[in-house]
Amino acid sequence: MDFDPYQEGAAAPGPRALATDAVHAGREDLAGLGLHAPPIDLSTTYPSYDSRGEAARIDAFAADGAEPDGPPVYGRLGNPTVARFESGLARLEGTDSAVAFASGMAALTAVLLVRGAAGLRHVVAVRPLYGCSDHLLNTGLLGTEVTWTDPAGVADAVRPDTGLVMVESPANPTLAEIDLRAVVYSCGEVPLLVDNTFATPVLQRPAESGARLVLHSATKYLGGHGDVLGGVVACDEELAGPLRQVRFATGGVLHPLAGYLLLRGLSTLPVRVRAASATAAELARRLTADPRVARVHYPRIGGAMVSFEPAAGREPHEVIAAVRLITPAVSLGSVDTLIQHPASISHRIVDPADRHGSGVGDRLLRMSVGLEDVDDLWQDLDHALGPVRESVPAPRAVRGRHT
Ligand code: PLP
């Protein structure tokens, strides 16, 4: 928590390519410490013989939520291994700071609590969102009130008590994309939160378009291997302080082992995302040309997610049941390819009318493409789509804009 990558002795780098930052950000002090791999600090507490100094650091944290100077105090206040991941992710997203949480939902919860505590309980949001994010907003579980709109309706939906505008782009699971600059303009003074889980900073850096909060389910591409749950919000320091205070008070901290795995995940993020995206683009092309597929969704900015609807004659659950190499499982962003049926799983919790209204049809399948060979994946899909049927209309590719 007192980790400063630019502390004395560590030269502050000039602008570097994302691939370089992915490998080095959050690790700049290691050589000076005589280390190569980042240390994992599992301490829950830290000894201090100076209780006056510690009291002053706690007071300072209570005042503005800035990372306490000096030695760490307690694991819920901050952890040096987690701070390395935060520092690395902030660099990749191009923000001052990042605040890590136990999961993506814990991260969103903290944002909603911070804005609500400031008396700004109203949220404007664009569907589709990940099912549980939709649920959290729609139920008002945290005392917020939501107005659902489309990107063009954001300006009209904003009220004096609006504390947040929230979008996903590309959206889960339709991969609909939003013109982030246009939405930022519509937000006026209200901060825009972009869930950047699907794009990752490799394909899109929402802060460059003016988004003030960039949220990730770090469980997905940032970790990248399906073995760690985490969440993170990249933002300016003004918003980061209250997020750290809420994290401290509510306890949704990221475990240091998870922080270590996420930092390690960042180092291969650009390579993984680019390789999986190339395979996904090719699979989207083959699916689009296949008469057994009615509709394919693939974003303009690319990425490793492809959604599609089997044509009449093959039910989505039959495709799920027939895959052999691809794993039928919810979640995404791992090295192996996963497929799931949003209406049954990731978006089950959303009311069917709301689901359908935002383009999440009952026939839609969502696939997270991994790092396997493209022909092996195609062979599995080809088998899962079943025999070619007569007289089905040619598939339609859907690339692009939010409808
Ligand atoms: N945002 C998106 C786009 C997601 O897909 C998910 C989970 O699937 C979340 C947020 C929630 O993240 P977590 O499962 O880490 O709480």
CSV table of C-alpha atoms and ligand atoms in Angstrom, one decimal:
chain,number,residue,atom,x,y,z
A,1,MET,CA,0.0,0.0,0.0
A,2,ASP,CA,3.0,2.3,0.3
A,3,PHE,CA,4.3,0.8,-3.0
A,4,ASP,CA,5.6,3.6,-5.2
A,5,PRO,CA,6.9,2.3,-8.5
A,6,TYR,CA,8.8,5.6,-9.0
A,7,GLN,CA,10.4,5.7,-5.6
A,8,GLU,CA,14.0,6.8,-5.4
A,9,GLY,CA,16.3,4.6,-7.4
A,10,ALA,CA,13.6,3.5,-9.9
A,11,ALA,CA,13.7,5.6,-13.0
A,12,ALA,CA,10.3,6.9,-14.1
A,13,PRO,CA,9.8,5.7,-17.7
A,14,GLY,CA,8.6,7.8,-20.5
A,15,PRO,CA,5.6,6.7,-22.6
A,16,ARG,CA,5.9,3.0,-23.5
A,17,ALA,CA,4.0,0.6,-25.6
A,18,LEU,CA,1.2,-1.3,-23.9
A,19,ALA,CA,3.0,-4.6,-24.3
A,20,THR,CA,6.0,-3.2,-22.4
A,21,ASP,CA,3.9,-1.7,-19.6
A,22,ALA,CA,2.0,-5.0,-19.3
A,23,VAL,CA,5.2,-6.7,-18.4
A,24,HIS,CA,6.9,-4.0,-16.3
A,25,ALA,CA,4.2,-1.8,-14.7
A,26,GLY,CA,3.9,-2.6,-11.0
A,27,ARG,CA,7.3,-4.2,-10.9
A,28,GLU,CA,9.7,-1.3,-11.3
A,29,ASP,CA,11.3,-1.6,-7.9
A,30,LEU,CA,12.0,-5.3,-8.0
A,31,ALA,CA,15.5,-5.1,-9.3
A,32,GLY,CA,16.4,-2.6,-6.6
A,33,LEU,CA,15.0,-5.1,-4.1
A,34,GLY,CA,17.1,-7.9,-5.5
A,35,LEU,CA,14.0,-9.7,-6.7
A,36,HIS,CA,12.8,-10.9,-10.1
A,37,ALA,CA,9.3,-12.3,-9.3
A,38,PRO,CA,7.0,-10.0,-7.2
A,39,PRO,CA,6.8,-11.0,-3.6
A,40,ILE,CA,3.5,-12.2,-2.2
A,41,ASP,CA,2.8,-10.5,1.1
A,42,LEU,CA,0.2,-12.5,3.0
A,43,SER,CA,0.3,-10.5,6.2
A,44,THR,CA,-3.0,-9.5,7.7
A,45,THR,CA,-1.3,-7.0,10.0
A,46,TYR,CA,2.0,-5.2,10.3
A,47,PRO,CA,4.1,-4.4,13.4
A,48,SER,CA,4.5,-0.8,14.4
A,49,TYR,CA,6.2,0.6,17.5
A,50,ASP,CA,5.0,4.1,16.6
A,51,SER,CA,1.3,4.2,17.4
A,52,ARG,CA,1.2,8.0,17.0
A,53,GLY,CA,2.5,7.7,13.5
A,54,GLU,CA,0.1,4.9,12.7
A,55,ALA,CA,-2.8,7.0,14.1
A,56,ALA,CA,-1.8,9.9,11.8
A,57,ARG,CA,-1.8,7.6,8.8
A,58,ILE,CA,-5.2,6.3,9.7
A,59,ASP,CA,-6.5,9.9,10.1
A,60,ALA,CA,-5.1,10.8,6.7
A,61,PHE,CA,-6.8,7.8,5.1
A,62,ALA,CA,-10.1,8.7,6.8
A,63,ALA,CA,-9.8,12.2,5.4
A,64,ASP,CA,-9.4,11.5,1.7
A,65,GLY,CA,-8.8,7.8,1.2
A,66,ALA,CA,-5.3,8.3,-0.2
A,67,GLU,CA,-3.0,5.3,0.0
A,68,PRO,CA,-1.4,5.7,3.5
A,69,ASP,CA,2.3,6.7,3.4
A,70,GLY,CA,4.8,4.5,5.1
A,71,PRO,CA,4.5,0.9,6.2
A,72,PRO,CA,1.2,-0.9,5.8
A,73,VAL,CA,-1.2,-1.0,8.7
A,74,TYR,CA,-3.8,-3.8,8.2
A,75,GLY,CA,-4.7,-6.1,5.4
A,76,ARG,CA,-8.1,-4.5,4.8
A,77,LEU,CA,-6.6,-1.1,4.5
A,78,GLY,CA,-4.2,-2.1,1.7
A,79,ASN,CA,-1.7,-4.8,0.7
A,80,PRO,CA,1.6,-4.3,-1.2
A,81,THR,CA,1.0,-7.2,-3.6
A,82,VAL,CA,-2.4,-6.0,-4.5
A,83,ALA,CA,-1.0,-2.5,-4.9
A,84,ARG,CA,1.3,-3.8,-7.6
A,85,PHE,CA,-1.6,-5.1,-9.6
A,86,GLU,CA,-3.5,-1.8,-9.1
A,87,SER,CA,-0.5,0.1,-10.2
A,88,GLY,CA,-0.1,-2.1,-13.3
A,89,LEU,CA,-3.7,-1.9,-14.3
A,90,ALA,CA,-3.9,1.9,-13.8
A,91,ARG,CA,-0.9,2.2,-16.2
A,92,LEU,CA,-2.6,0.0,-18.8
A,93,GLU,CA,-5.9,1.9,-18.6
A,94,GLY,CA,-4.1,5.3,-18.5
A,95,THR,CA,-5.6,6.4,-15.2
A,96,ASP,CA,-4.1,7.9,-12.0
A,97,SER,CA,-5.2,5.0,-9.9
A,98,ALA,CA,-6.9,1.7,-9.7
A,99,VAL,CA,-8.7,0.1,-6.7
A,100,ALA,CA,-9.0,-3.7,-6.6
A,101,PHE,CA,-11.8,-5.7,-5.0
A,102,ALA,CA,-12.7,-9.3,-4.3
A,103,SER,CA,-14.8,-9.6,-7.5
A,104,GLY,CA,-16.2,-7.5,-10.3
A,105,MET,CA,-19.5,-7.3,-8.4
A,106,ALA,CA,-17.7,-6.1,-5.3
A,107,ALA,CA,-16.1,-3.4,-7.4
A,108,LEU,CA,-19.5,-2.2,-8.8
A,109,THR,CA,-21.0,-2.4,-5.3
A,110,ALA,CA,-18.3,0.0,-4.0
A,111,VAL,CA,-18.9,2.5,-6.9
A,112,LEU,CA,-22.7,2.5,-6.2
A,113,LEU,CA,-22.2,2.9,-2.5
A,114,VAL,CA,-19.7,5.8,-3.0
A,115,ARG,CA,-22.1,7.7,-5.3
A,116,GLY,CA,-25.1,6.9,-3.1
A,117,ALA,CA,-23.3,8.1,0.0
A,118,ALA,CA,-22.7,11.4,-1.8
A,119,GLY,CA,-26.5,11.8,-2.1
A,120,LEU,CA,-26.4,10.8,-5.8
A,121,ARG,CA,-28.6,7.7,-5.7
A,122,HIS,CA,-29.8,7.8,-9.3
A,123,VAL,CA,-28.1,5.8,-12.0
A,124,VAL,CA,-28.6,6.0,-15.7
A,125,ALA,CA,-27.7,2.7,-17.5
A,126,VAL,CA,-27.8,1.2,-20.9
A,127,ARG,CA,-28.8,-2.4,-21.5
A,128,PRO,CA,-27.5,-5.0,-22.0
A,129,LEU,CA,-25.2,-5.2,-19.0
A,130,TYR,CA,-23.9,-8.4,-17.5
A,131,GLY,CA,-26.9,-10.1,-15.9
A,132,CYS,CA,-25.9,-9.6,-12.2
A,133,SER,CA,-25.0,-5.9,-12.8
A,134,ASP,CA,-28.4,-5.5,-14.4
A,135,HIS,CA,-30.0,-7.2,-11.4
A,136,LEU,CA,-28.1,-5.1,-8.8
A,137,LEU,CA,-29.3,-1.9,-10.5
A,138,ASN,CA,-32.8,-3.1,-11.3
A,139,THR,CA,-33.6,-4.4,-7.8
A,140,GLY,CA,-32.2,-1.2,-6.1
A,141,LEU,CA,-30.6,-3.6,-3.6
A,142,LEU,CA,-28.1,-0.9,-2.6
A,143,GLY,CA,-30.7,1.9,-2.4
A,144,THR,CA,-30.0,3.1,-5.9
A,145,GLU,CA,-32.7,3.9,-8.5
A,146,VAL,CA,-32.1,3.2,-12.1
A,147,THR,CA,-33.3,4.7,-15.4
A,148,TRP,CA,-32.7,2.4,-18.3
A,149,THR,CA,-32.2,4.1,-21.7
A,150,ASP,CA,-30.3,3.8,-24.9
A,151,PRO,CA,-27.1,5.8,-25.6
A,152,ALA,CA,-29.1,8.5,-27.4
A,153,GLY,CA,-31.4,8.9,-24.3
A,154,VAL,CA,-28.6,9.4,-21.7
A,155,ALA,CA,-28.7,13.2,-21.7
A,156,ASP,CA,-32.5,13.3,-21.2
A,157,ALA,CA,-32.3,10.6,-18.5
A,158,VAL,CA,-29.8,12.5,-16.3
A,159,ARG,CA,-31.3,14.2,-13.3
A,160,PRO,CA,-29.8,16.5,-10.6
A,161,ASP,CA,-29.4,13.4,-8.3
A,162,THR,CA,-27.8,11.3,-11.0
A,163,GLY,CA,-24.5,10.0,-9.6
A,164,LEU,CA,-23.5,7.6,-12.4
A,165,VAL,CA,-24.0,6.6,-16.0
A,166,MET,CA,-23.1,3.0,-16.7
A,167,VAL,CA,-22.5,1.2,-20.0
A,168,GLU,CA,-20.7,-1.9,-21.2
A,169,SER,CA,-19.0,-1.8,-24.6
A,170,PRO,CA,-18.8,-4.3,-26.2
A,171,ALA,CA,-21.8,-5.4,-24.1
A,172,ASN,CA,-22.3,-8.8,-22.5
A,173,PRO,CA,-23.6,-10.8,-24.3
A,174,THR,CA,-24.7,-9.1,-27.6
A,175,LEU,CA,-21.3,-7.4,-28.1
A,176,ALA,CA,-23.2,-4.2,-29.0
A,177,GLU,CA,-20.8,-1.2,-29.1
A,178,ILE,CA,-21.3,2.3,-27.9
A,179,ASP,CA,-19.7,5.5,-29.0
A,180,LEU,CA,-18.1,6.4,-25.7
A,181,ARG,CA,-17.2,9.9,-26.5
A,182,ALA,CA,-20.8,10.7,-27.5
A,183,VAL,CA,-22.0,9.2,-24.2
A,184,VAL,CA,-19.4,11.2,-22.2
A,185,TYR,CA,-20.7,14.3,-23.8
A,186,SER,CA,-24.3,13.4,-22.9
A,187,CYS,CA,-23.2,12.8,-19.3
A,188,GLY,CA,-22.2,16.4,-18.6
A,189,GLU,CA,-20.8,16.5,-15.1
A,190,VAL,CA,-21.9,13.0,-14.2
A,191,PRO,CA,-19.1,10.4,-14.3
A,192,LEU,CA,-19.4,7.7,-16.9
A,193,LEU,CA,-18.5,4.1,-15.8
A,194,VAL,CA,-17.5,1.8,-18.6
A,195,ASP,CA,-17.4,-1.9,-18.0
A,196,ASN,CA,-14.3,-2.7,-20.1
A,197,THR,CA,-14.2,-6.4,-19.2
A,198,PHE,CA,-14.7,-7.6,-22.8
A,199,ALA,CA,-12.4,-5.2,-24.6
A,200,THR,CA,-9.6,-4.9,-22.0
A,201,PRO,CA,-7.2,-2.0,-22.3
A,202,VAL,CA,-5.5,-3.9,-25.2
A,203,LEU,CA,-8.5,-3.0,-27.5
A,204,GLN,CA,-10.0,0.0,-25.8
A,205,ARG,CA,-9.0,2.6,-23.1
A,206,PRO,CA,-12.3,4.3,-22.1
A,207,ALA,CA,-10.5,6.9,-20.0
A,208,GLU,CA,-9.1,8.3,-23.2
A,209,SER,CA,-12.6,8.9,-24.3
A,210,GLY,CA,-13.5,10.7,-21.1
A,211,ALA,CA,-14.9,7.9,-19.0
A,212,ARG,CA,-14.1,8.6,-15.3
A,213,LEU,CA,-14.5,5.0,-14.1
A,214,VAL,CA,-13.3,1.9,-15.9
A,215,LEU,CA,-14.5,-1.3,-14.3
A,216,HIS,CA,-13.2,-4.9,-14.9
A,217,SER,CA,-14.3,-8.2,-13.8
A,218,ALA,CA,-10.6,-9.1,-13.4
A,219,THR,CA,-11.8,-12.7,-13.1
A,220,LYS,CA,-11.9,-12.7,-16.9
A,221,TYR,CA,-9.1,-11.5,-19.2
A,222,LEU,CA,-6.9,-9.8,-16.6
A,223,GLY,CA,-6.4,-13.1,-14.7
A,224,GLY,CA,-6.8,-15.0,-18.0
A,225,HIS,CA,-6.6,-18.5,-16.7
A,226,GLY,CA,-9.9,-19.1,-15.1
A,227,ASP,CA,-8.4,-19.5,-11.6
A,228,VAL,CA,-8.8,-16.2,-9.8
A,229,LEU,CA,-11.8,-14.0,-8.9
A,230,GLY,CA,-11.2,-10.3,-8.7
A,231,GLY,CA,-12.5,-6.9,-9.7
A,232,VAL,CA,-11.0,-3.5,-10.2
A,233,VAL,CA,-11.9,0.1,-10.9
A,234,ALA,CA,-9.4,2.3,-12.8
A,235,CYS,CA,-10.2,6.0,-12.2
A,236,ASP,CA,-8.7,9.4,-11.2
A,237,GLU,CA,-7.5,9.8,-7.6
A,238,GLU,CA,-10.5,12.0,-6.6
A,239,LEU,CA,-12.8,8.9,-7.1
A,240,ALA,CA,-10.2,6.4,-6.0
A,241,GLY,CA,-10.1,7.8,-2.4
A,242,PRO,CA,-13.7,7.2,-1.6
A,243,LEU,CA,-13.6,3.7,-3.2
A,244,ARG,CA,-10.7,2.8,-0.9
A,245,GLN,CA,-12.6,4.1,2.1
A,246,VAL,CA,-15.7,2.0,1.1
A,247,ARG,CA,-13.4,-1.1,0.5
A,248,PHE,CA,-11.9,-0.6,4.0
A,249,ALA,CA,-15.3,-0.1,5.7
A,250,THR,CA,-17.1,-3.0,3.8
A,251,GLY,CA,-14.3,-5.4,3.5
A,252,GLY,CA,-14.5,-6.5,-0.2
A,253,VAL,CA,-10.8,-6.7,-0.5
A,254,LEU,CA,-8.8,-8.7,-3.1
A,255,HIS,CA,-6.7,-11.5,-1.6
A,256,PRO,CA,-3.0,-11.0,-2.0
A,257,LEU,CA,-2.6,-14.3,-3.8
A,258,ALA,CA,-5.3,-13.1,-6.2
A,259,GLY,CA,-3.4,-9.8,-6.6
A,260,TYR,CA,-0.3,-11.8,-7.5
A,261,LEU,CA,-2.1,-13.9,-10.1
A,262,LEU,CA,-3.7,-10.8,-11.6
A,263,LEU,CA,-0.4,-9.0,-11.8
A,264,ARG,CA,1.0,-12.0,-13.6
A,265,GLY,CA,-2.0,-12.1,-15.8
A,266,LEU,CA,-1.4,-8.6,-16.9
A,267,SER,CA,2.0,-9.5,-18.3
A,268,THR,CA,0.6,-11.8,-21.0
A,269,LEU,CA,-2.7,-9.8,-21.5
A,270,PRO,CA,-1.8,-8.2,-24.8
A,271,VAL,CA,-0.4,-11.5,-26.3
A,272,ARG,CA,-3.4,-13.5,-25.1
A,273,VAL,CA,-6.0,-10.9,-26.2
A,274,ARG,CA,-4.5,-10.4,-29.7
A,275,ALA,CA,-4.1,-14.2,-30.3
A,276,ALA,CA,-7.6,-15.1,-29.1
A,277,SER,CA,-9.1,-12.2,-31.1
A,278,ALA,CA,-7.5,-13.3,-34.3
A,279,THR,CA,-9.0,-16.8,-33.8
A,280,ALA,CA,-12.4,-15.3,-32.8
A,281,ALA,CA,-12.5,-13.1,-35.9
A,282,GLU,CA,-11.8,-16.2,-38.1
A,283,LEU,CA,-14.5,-18.2,-36.3
A,284,ALA,CA,-16.9,-15.3,-36.7
A,285,ARG,CA,-16.2,-15.3,-40.4
A,286,ARG,CA,-16.8,-19.1,-40.7
A,287,LEU,CA,-20.0,-18.9,-38.6
A,288,THR,CA,-21.2,-16.1,-40.8
A,289,ALA,CA,-20.7,-18.2,-43.9
A,290,ASP,CA,-22.4,-21.2,-42.4
A,291,PRO,CA,-26.1,-21.9,-43.3
A,292,ARG,CA,-26.6,-23.6,-39.9
A,293,VAL,CA,-26.1,-20.2,-38.2
A,294,ALA,CA,-28.8,-17.6,-38.3
A,295,ARG,CA,-26.9,-14.6,-36.8
A,296,VAL,CA,-23.4,-13.8,-35.7
A,297,HIS,CA,-22.4,-10.9,-33.4
A,298,TYR,CA,-18.8,-9.8,-33.6
A,299,PRO,CA,-17.7,-6.3,-32.5
A,300,ARG,CA,-16.0,-3.8,-34.8
A,301,ILE,CA,-13.1,-3.3,-32.4
A,302,GLY,CA,-12.5,-7.1,-32.5
A,303,GLY,CA,-12.0,-9.1,-29.4
A,304,ALA,CA,-12.2,-12.7,-28.3
A,305,MET,CA,-15.9,-12.9,-27.8
A,306,VAL,CA,-18.3,-14.2,-30.5
A,307,SER,CA,-22.1,-14.6,-30.1
A,308,PHE,CA,-24.3,-16.4,-32.5
A,309,GLU,CA,-27.7,-18.0,-33.0
A,310,PRO,CA,-28.1,-21.4,-34.5
A,311,ALA,CA,-30.5,-21.5,-37.4
A,312,ALA,CA,-33.9,-23.2,-37.0
A,313,GLY,CA,-33.6,-26.9,-36.7
A,314,ARG,CA,-30.8,-26.8,-34.1
A,315,GLU,CA,-31.6,-25.7,-30.5
A,316,PRO,CA,-29.0,-23.7,-28.5
A,317,HIS,CA,-29.0,-26.4,-25.8
A,318,GLU,CA,-28.2,-29.0,-28.4
A,319,VAL,CA,-25.1,-27.1,-29.4
A,320,ILE,CA,-24.0,-26.7,-25.8
A,321,ALA,CA,-24.6,-30.4,-25.2
A,322,ALA,CA,-22.6,-31.4,-28.3
A,323,VAL,CA,-19.3,-29.5,-27.8
A,324,ARG,CA,-16.3,-31.7,-26.8
A,325,LEU,CA,-13.2,-29.5,-27.0
A,326,ILE,CA,-15.0,-26.3,-26.1
A,327,THR,CA,-16.0,-26.2,-22.4
A,328,PRO,CA,-19.7,-25.5,-21.8
A,329,ALA,CA,-19.4,-23.1,-18.9
A,330,VAL,CA,-20.2,-19.5,-17.8
A,331,SER,CA,-17.5,-16.9,-17.5
A,332,LEU,CA,-15.0,-15.9,-20.1
A,333,GLY,CA,-11.5,-14.7,-20.8
A,334,SER,CA,-9.6,-17.8,-20.1
A,335,VAL,CA,-7.0,-19.6,-22.2
A,336,ASP,CA,-9.5,-22.2,-23.1
A,337,THR,CA,-12.7,-21.7,-25.1
A,338,LEU,CA,-16.0,-21.5,-23.2
A,339,ILE,CA,-19.6,-21.4,-24.5
A,340,GLN,CA,-22.8,-20.7,-22.6
A,341,HIS,CA,-26.4,-19.8,-23.2
A,342,PRO,CA,-27.1,-16.3,-21.7
A,343,ALA,CA,-30.8,-16.8,-21.4
A,344,SER,CA,-30.2,-19.9,-19.2
A,345,ILE,CA,-27.1,-18.7,-17.2
A,346,SER,CA,-25.3,-15.4,-17.4
A,347,HIS,CA,-28.5,-13.4,-17.9
A,348,ARG,CA,-31.0,-15.7,-16.3
A,349,ILE,CA,-31.6,-13.3,-13.5
A,350,VAL,CA,-32.8,-10.6,-15.9
A,351,ASP,CA,-36.5,-10.5,-16.5
A,352,PRO,CA,-37.2,-12.1,-19.9
A,353,ALA,CA,-39.0,-9.0,-21.2
A,354,ASP,CA,-36.0,-6.9,-20.3
A,355,ARG,CA,-33.6,-9.4,-21.8
A,356,HIS,CA,-35.5,-9.6,-25.0
A,357,GLY,CA,-35.9,-5.8,-25.2
A,358,SER,CA,-32.1,-5.4,-25.1
A,359,GLY,CA,-31.4,-8.0,-27.9
A,360,VAL,CA,-30.6,-11.0,-25.7
A,361,GLY,CA,-32.7,-13.5,-27.5
A,362,ASP,CA,-33.4,-17.0,-26.3
A,363,ARG,CA,-31.5,-18.5,-29.2
A,364,LEU,CA,-28.3,-16.6,-28.5
A,365,LEU,CA,-25.1,-18.4,-27.6
A,366,ARG,CA,-22.0,-16.6,-26.2
A,367,MET,CA,-18.6,-18.0,-26.9
A,368,SER,CA,-15.3,-16.9,-25.2
A,369,VAL,CA,-12.6,-17.9,-27.6
A,370,GLY,CA,-9.3,-19.1,-26.1
A,371,LEU,CA,-5.9,-20.0,-27.4
A,372,GLU,CA,-6.6,-23.3,-29.0
A,373,ASP,CA,-5.9,-23.9,-32.7
A,374,VAL,CA,-8.6,-22.3,-34.9
A,375,ASP,CA,-9.2,-25.4,-37.0
A,376,ASP,CA,-9.6,-27.6,-33.9
A,377,LEU,CA,-12.2,-25.1,-32.5
A,378,TRP,CA,-13.9,-25.0,-35.9
A,379,GLN,CA,-14.1,-28.8,-36.0
A,380,ASP,CA,-15.8,-28.8,-32.6
A,381,LEU,CA,-18.3,-26.1,-33.6
A,382,ASP,CA,-18.9,-27.8,-36.9
A,383,HIS,CA,-19.8,-31.0,-35.1
A,384,ALA,CA,-21.9,-29.2,-32.5
A,385,LEU,CA,-23.9,-27.3,-35.1
A,386,GLY,CA,-25.1,-30.7,-36.4
A,387,PRO,CA,-25.8,-31.8,-39.9
A,388,VAL,CA,-26.3,-29.2,-42.7
A,389,ARG,CA,-30.0,-28.8,-43.1
A,390,GLU,CA,-31.8,-28.0,-46.4
A,391,SER,CA,-33.3,-24.6,-47.3
A,392,VAL,CA,-32.2,-22.5,-44.3
A,393,PRO,CA,-31.6,-18.8,-45.1
A,394,ALA,CA,-28.1,-17.4,-45.3
A,395,PRO,CA,-26.8,-16.2,-41.9
A,396,ARG,CA,-26.6,-12.5,-41.1
A,397,ALA,CA,-23.5,-11.0,-39.5
A,398,VAL,CA,-24.2,-8.3,-36.9
A,399,ARG,CA,-21.2,-6.0,-36.4
A,400,GLY,CA,-21.5,-2.9,-34.7
A,401,ARG,CA,-23.5,-0.3,-33.2
A,402,HIS,CA,-25.9,-0.4,-30.3
A,403,THR,CA,-29.5,-0.7,-31.5
B,1,PLP,N1,-18.9,-7.3,-15.7
B,1,PLP,C1,-19.0,-8.2,-16.8
B,1,PLP,C2,-19.0,-7.7,-18.2
B,1,PLP,C3,-19.0,-9.6,-16.5
B,1,PLP,O1,-19.1,-10.4,-17.5
B,1,PLP,C4,-19.0,-10.0,-15.1
B,1,PLP,C5,-19.1,-11.4,-14.8
B,1,PLP,O2,-19.3,-12.3,-15.7
B,1,PLP,C6,-19.0,-9.1,-14.1
B,1,PLP,C7,-18.9,-7.7,-14.5
B,1,PLP,C8,-19.0,-9.5,-12.7
B,1,PLP,O3,-17.7,-9.9,-12.3
B,1,PLP,P1,-17.4,-11.0,-11.2
B,1,PLP,O4,-18.0,-12.3,-11.6
B,1,PLP,O5,-15.9,-11.0,-11.1
B,1,PLP,O6,-18.0,-10.5,-9.9
